[in-house]
PDB file of C-alpha atoms in Angstrom:
ATOM      1  CA  MET A   1      -4.771 -31.556  -5.883  1.00 56.00           C
ATOM      2  CA  LYS A   2      -3.596 -28.740  -8.195  1.00 60.00           C
ATOM      3  CA  ILE A   3      -5.408 -26.114  -6.124  1.00 60.00           C
ATOM      4  CA  ARG A   4      -3.839 -27.452  -2.967  1.00 60.00           C
ATOM      5  CA  ALA A   5      -0.370 -27.294  -4.569  1.00 59.00           C
ATOM      6  CA  MET A   6      -0.942 -23.656  -5.560  1.00 57.00           C
ATOM      7  CA  LEU A   7      -2.002 -22.699  -2.063  1.00 59.00           C
ATOM      8  CA  ILE A   8       0.444 -24.827  -0.104  1.00 59.00           C
ATOM      9  CA  GLY A   9       3.424 -24.319  -2.437  1.00 65.00           C
ATOM     10  CA  ASP A  10       6.278 -21.928  -1.722  1.00 73.00           C
ATOM     11  CA  PRO A  11       4.787 -19.016   0.238  1.00 75.00           C
ATOM     12  CA  ASN A  12       7.240 -16.585  -1.341  1.00 83.00           C
ATOM     13  CA  SER A  13       6.767 -15.326  -4.861  1.00 88.00           C
ATOM     14  CA  SER A  14       9.709 -16.095  -7.112  1.00 90.00           C
ATOM     15  CA  GLU A  15      11.637 -13.363  -8.902  1.00 92.00           C
ATOM     16  CA  VAL A  16      10.309 -14.680 -12.214  1.00 93.00           C
ATOM     17  CA  GLU A  17       6.700 -14.465 -11.019  1.00 94.00           C
ATOM     18  CA  LEU A  18       7.230 -10.935  -9.722  1.00 93.00           C
ATOM     19  CA  ALA A  19       9.032  -9.893 -12.917  1.00 93.00           C
ATOM     20  CA  VAL A  20       6.025 -10.939 -15.017  1.00 95.00           C
ATOM     21  CA  MET A  21       3.304  -9.677 -12.686  1.00 95.00           C
ATOM     22  CA  PHE A  22       4.682  -6.164 -12.164  1.00 94.00           C
ATOM     23  CA  PRO A  23       4.473  -5.028 -15.816  1.00 94.00           C
ATOM     24  CA  TYR A  24       1.194  -6.925 -16.247  1.00 94.00           C
ATOM     25  CA  LEU A  25      -0.405  -4.895 -13.456  1.00 93.00           C
ATOM     26  CA  PHE A  26       1.282  -1.513 -13.744  1.00 92.00           C
ATOM     27  CA  GLY A  27       2.807  -1.283 -17.219  1.00 90.00           C
ATOM     28  CA  GLU A  28       1.348   0.640 -20.116  1.00 90.00           C
ATOM     29  CA  ASN A  29       1.067  -2.324 -22.451  1.00 90.00           C
ATOM     30  CA  SER A  30       0.034  -2.514 -26.070  1.00 94.00           C
ATOM     31  CA  PRO A  31      -2.364  -5.358 -26.912  1.00 93.00           C
ATOM     32  CA  GLU A  32       0.599  -7.399 -28.192  1.00 96.00           C
ATOM     33  CA  GLN A  33       2.611  -6.835 -25.005  1.00 95.00           C
ATOM     34  CA  LYS A  34      -0.391  -7.690 -22.848  1.00 94.00           C
ATOM     35  CA  ALA A  35      -0.914 -10.925 -24.807  1.00 95.00           C
ATOM     36  CA  LYS A  36       2.745 -11.880 -24.280  1.00 96.00           C
ATOM     37  CA  LEU A  37       2.482 -11.179 -20.543  1.00 96.00           C
ATOM     38  CA  GLU A  38      -0.734 -13.191 -20.301  1.00 96.00           C
ATOM     39  CA  GLN A  39       0.942 -16.081 -22.124  1.00 97.00           C
ATOM     40  CA  ARG A  40       3.832 -15.930 -19.655  1.00 96.00           C
ATOM     41  CA  LEU A  41       1.372 -15.922 -16.725  1.00 96.00           C
ATOM     42  CA  LEU A  42      -0.196 -19.069 -18.175  1.00 96.00           C
ATOM     43  CA  GLU A  43       3.207 -20.716 -18.626  1.00 96.00           C
ATOM     44  CA  LEU A  44       4.067 -19.998 -14.994  1.00 94.00           C
ATOM     45  CA  GLY A  45       0.738 -21.412 -13.806  1.00 93.00           C
ATOM     46  CA  LEU A  46      -0.495 -18.076 -12.461  1.00 94.00           C
ATOM     47  CA  ALA A  47      -3.609 -17.767 -14.602  1.00 95.00           C
ATOM     48  CA  TRP A  48      -6.304 -19.655 -16.480  1.00 95.00           C
ATOM     49  CA  VAL A  49      -8.325 -19.058 -19.642  1.00 96.00           C
ATOM     50  CA  THR A  50     -12.114 -18.954 -19.865  1.00 95.00           C
ATOM     51  CA  GLU A  51     -14.144 -20.542 -22.657  1.00 95.00           C
ATOM     52  CA  ARG A  52     -14.337 -17.110 -24.306  1.00 95.00           C
ATOM     53  CA  GLY A  53     -10.580 -16.586 -24.173  1.00 94.00           C
ATOM     54  CA  PHE A  54     -10.310 -14.195 -21.239  1.00 95.00           C
ATOM     55  CA  VAL A  55      -7.331 -14.635 -18.911  1.00 96.00           C
ATOM     56  CA  PHE A  56      -7.876 -14.518 -15.146  1.00 96.00           C
ATOM     57  CA  LEU A  57      -5.443 -14.986 -12.277  1.00 95.00           C
ATOM     58  CA  ASN A  58      -5.765 -18.193 -10.278  1.00 93.00           C
ATOM     59  CA  ALA A  59      -5.121 -18.500  -6.526  1.00 89.00           C
ATOM     60  CA  ARG A  60      -1.336 -18.427  -6.934  1.00 91.00           C
ATOM     61  CA  GLY A  61      -1.552 -15.504  -9.366  1.00 93.00           C
ATOM     62  CA  ASP A  62      -3.709 -13.597  -6.908  1.00 93.00           C
ATOM     63  CA  LYS A  63      -1.136 -14.179  -4.166  1.00 91.00           C
ATOM     64  CA  VAL A  64       1.695 -12.946  -6.404  1.00 93.00           C
ATOM     65  CA  MET A  65      -0.421  -9.908  -7.353  1.00 93.00           C
ATOM     66  CA  ARG A  66      -0.833  -9.051  -3.664  1.00 92.00           C
ATOM     67  CA  ASP A  67       2.921  -9.411  -3.122  1.00 91.00           C
ATOM     68  CA  VAL A  68       3.630  -7.035  -6.023  1.00 92.00           C
ATOM     69  CA  ARG A  69       1.183  -4.466  -4.671  1.00 90.00           C
ATOM     70  CA  TRP A  70       2.698  -4.781  -1.203  1.00 89.00           C
ATOM     71  CA  LEU A  71       6.215  -4.297  -2.617  1.00 86.00           C
ATOM     72  CA  ARG A  72       5.112  -1.253  -4.605  1.00 82.00           C
ATOM     73  CA  HIS A  73       3.800   0.601  -1.545  1.00 76.00           C
TER      74      HIS A  73
END
């Protein structure tokens, strides 16, 4: 049900989602800044954590990432 909500939810990325994703993808971040951005992605439900502690974008995060890249070009 969660996956369905991510995919069927609002088709437009929110300003908050875009504001977090842009520096995550294109910013020159220190390890501390990157950790803060990853934490924010998790709070917004845009990512998930592996057993080893790596952070990956989920379906919604991937959609927001594509929106950011589209806006940048």
